[in-house]
């Protein structure tokens, strides 16, 4: 009663006592501060409330009473439990959240019920209360200095002062001392002392202490501090809270005190001299810095009235004044005067003294150097006396430089200049002084007029010291000299036969005169005269004669010179060579005079022919004229041709000369145009030009004529090449232009293009190109692609308006036997068919090459079989074990498991070796149903409840039910011709014998059984009704039993278990309708649950299948990586390389480029033509000897190719008949050798040891080896060994001829010696004969046929690497694709749709349990007299598995799996039999997911354990 009353009271309050109005809704929140989880949400948040006519809003000051202590605060929000999204809500209460005030004391928010809100307190009263609370906070500091030595703000203290101890009290607003905060904090207060030294480099903390309160004994206390450094300081005392940093928390205004003071330096007691700036010179001022210090080494200024003094023994020292700079005293203008004997200077002691200091004197040693220039003196002469100098003689002036103290001056720039004036073109003398002295010398160039003296003025000064040193002047007098001053040359005019210019009437040759003489003549009779400055002739003494020189002879005659005669002069032989003649006198003043001799051409003696272009095209005239020039005996060209010759005097002769124009004569030469020859060959042609008896020759180079033909280099006209499809031509396509006579034309820029037959494709595509300087176009190596047949490649050239069509290049495309083009599939069973769950029919797959034969090189690793359903691949198989291959290029697929679903399956075979991807046609496989094992409906009807009333729909059990025979995998066996009938019987559920027959309902008509026909495995039941007022126990379950009766099944010994459909029998129509509705709803839920679980099962199955595929792919990829390590790649590079398919593709490109470079690299090739093209694919024709083997060693290839020179062209066949056929085809010109004509047993063994092995213990010199071991066979090695064993026998190769002779000498005493070859090219025959040209191999480039060189070994490695890398690229792409599919599946598991399905499944399971509870209430409990099975929920509806998804004998999936994934146990599914009222009841276990009832009996004989777990088999198949 008390509980009911409280509930009524609460409900009344909620419905009627709503006196608080909540407004301004903002949001809903979840409160984690509430302890009860059910009351944590939802809470609606409002900003305002209205209560008793008063409005309270967010941010308003309020008072909370009925709490200890009373709380003041500011409203943050109002909260009301419940989901209220309307604008206004009325409620009886709620809660208020406030931020407690004052904020300086409290830093948190608190929540109170609205009932504790003081609605009578005003805002002003609240503010007064808050102000009183704030006075309890610290507001000021009281500072004392108990021991003295206080400090004041801006005070200056001496350097060694002591700051006394400090006592501090913290006072609140009332002036009372306090040591801890009031309010909720209750934290201890502390005082922090901080002394900061302000320096130019930044602030430094020298003291930082924190003091606690001393209780009753003392307040806050800080000890004394001594200051020893000069500078500005700040003392800060700050109140702080214990456990918090200064200024932290909400106390933003704790009191503090700052005192700024300055510590200054003390009195000076000593000084020091700073670094002096040397060098120190006499008379040169310098500065001297002096630093004064107190007793703590702080710098102090110089006291007023005290001046320092300087002194040096024996010298005068003075200074100008003193200045202060920084912390130093600078003595300016310090000057030292005194004697310094040497330019290296003198060491002196400088004393500095400052009185009144404790340490008053400092001494230092310095080196004094001589001073800078201060005085200049010059000798000889003085200011009044002139210095006499003879004209042409040297003038010397001695200069002395001194400093201010009379010492020889010293300076880096002591340059002395002397400037002369008084005559034109006088030079200025300049020299640098050393040790204060310098000598200035020069020869004044003064021209004396009328032999009168000239007075010059000399000014001597120092340009760098003009301000310090005065200039000096001297008078210089120049008088005439008697030295030679000029040279005169005279000749005799009668000795000159040619024109003479530049000679005076008296025969004097003027300077720069030109004498015109005939080339090669002699000029003699020259004489000379020397004159001095006065014009007097100078006597030619021996000294004077030795100083005379001429430039046209190396040595002159002294006696001839003393007579005044000059040597004879020979005129140059070349007209263009102007001879310069000079006569010079090498005296004190050099003299010279000169003249030139101009040669002139002589009479005609020879001819010369030249041309700007000596090239003449065949059948074309020369483009440039032939120029003929006339020359004299000296080879000088004659420029007066028109006056000497006429056209009739010139004759042109040539052996192949066709014609030429009439000669053209000019003043300089003769021109002959349009010279043309009759020859058709390229080469040189000689032309002879005659003038009288004088002749000259000229050679023309005849070049090819205009291009008229076009050919492919190294290819005969209409030559045919036989290659495979997608193969490369054996030669590069190099096209050359030719003229009409077959000469190659070297024309550049002619456009060449290649025409080709339809259907022929060239790779890379060939574009038109232009010829180079040799008239060629190189299209390079080209690959061709076309169908089998003959094709033409025709080069065409465009020359002007003419098109030149070249010879055809025939290309015969043959099928490639190593390239796959198709995949053929054969099946022994036609059409292929199998039963579900059994093995697929055996299939033989053949990889077909282009030649239509099976690809012998096909590998089982490259072929796979794919099974398709529609367009999607379901399963992939590899061929059977290698032992199961049926032949080369054929693969057997046997023993593959067939799918469980019947129908048409598509099989497709794919061959992919990394270069080609070929697929076969799709093969349709008919998967037939297996053995009949059960009877099942198309769609399981819903379990119903029927009554025995008069309404037909209430008596209906089933309607339009179609039953079919199925195999164990759920496939319908309707296609089989199985007939008979199905017997339908009403009986108690589980066929309980305790039910009497009178308690079993009957069909319409009063019968309890009936039959329906079974046609082709299908039975259709239109409608089953119970009879009105038929017997039956109300609320009990019965079932309809369907049993197959068929003679065909009976003959096949096949037993079909019966099918039971349960139903609930009711006597009450209303209850029947309720139960029918519940059972129908339950059936729908169970069907939905089954679909969802089937979806989950399929999703997990697909995910596991993908993981298995990924594991297999990663295993294959790891195997490929290990294989790739054998191709020369490091493990780190492979690890980096296989990170992505792009990097693998890049490495494939690099390897392919390297492969192509090695493949196309120049190496030794055999130039011998192969056998006729139509024998290229004939297996009976092996080939020519030169093509069967390759030799890597050049020296061995040279000597062996020469040794086998007669056999290299021999064609080898397998049979004599084929050899005869080839011989007839070639007209008897081809050497032939048939293998069947060789006595093989007489051939030496291939691996036979060398003959010296049994004779010598030590290995011989020369590295002997059978020459056949150097051969590398291209193909058909066994047959090639027979050929070379016959042709070579036991030929041995050694290093040198000496080694071979010694080897033969050693063998000759014991056994027969075979033919010996040497790597140097020598041969010793088996008879012992050697030497001569017959036994010496020519150089390698002189051999007509030579064995080719094998490609580098790296090519095979690169080929293998490219193959493996292609597979790695394919596997990497597949692995990435599989990983993406797995990630997509995993993401799908976490998707909203998947989670929604999972949640829906759980909800449906809970709903089924609820319906079971309702059914159990409606269904009466069985009475004690009941003989039926256990009761349960009405309308059990066991769900059959769907086709193709789950085998028939698997456990039913009607019960939803719980979260743990565990099915209910069998013990929970069975129930204990209960007594009934005499009527049987149907089982209900099937309705709750158990195996009882009709589904249980229907599946008992087909359990997974008894059938070998087909479900497990199917899972393995799907994986």
Coordinates of N, CA, C and O in Angstrom, one line a residue, residues 1239-1244:
X1239 N 80.3 -43.7 -90.8 CA 80.5 -44.8 -90.0 C 80.8 -44.2 -88.6 O 82.0 -43.9 -88.3
X1240 N 79.8 -44.1 -87.7 CA 79.9 -43.4 -86.5 C 80.9 -44.1 -85.5 O 81.6 -43.5 -84.8
X1241 N 81.0 -45.5 -85.5 CA 81.8 -46.2 -84.6 C 83.3 -45.9 -84.8 O 84.1 -46.0 -83.9
X1242 N 83.7 -45.5 -86.0 CA 85.1 -45.1 -86.3 C 85.5 -43.8 -85.8 O 86.7 -43.4 -85.8
X1243 N 84.5 -42.9 -85.4 CA 84.8 -41.6 -84.9 C 85.4 -41.6 -83.5 O 85.1 -42.4 -82.7
X1244 N 86.3 -40.7 -83.2 CA 86.9 -40.7 -81.9 C 85.8 -40.2 -80.9 O 84.9 -39.5 -81.2

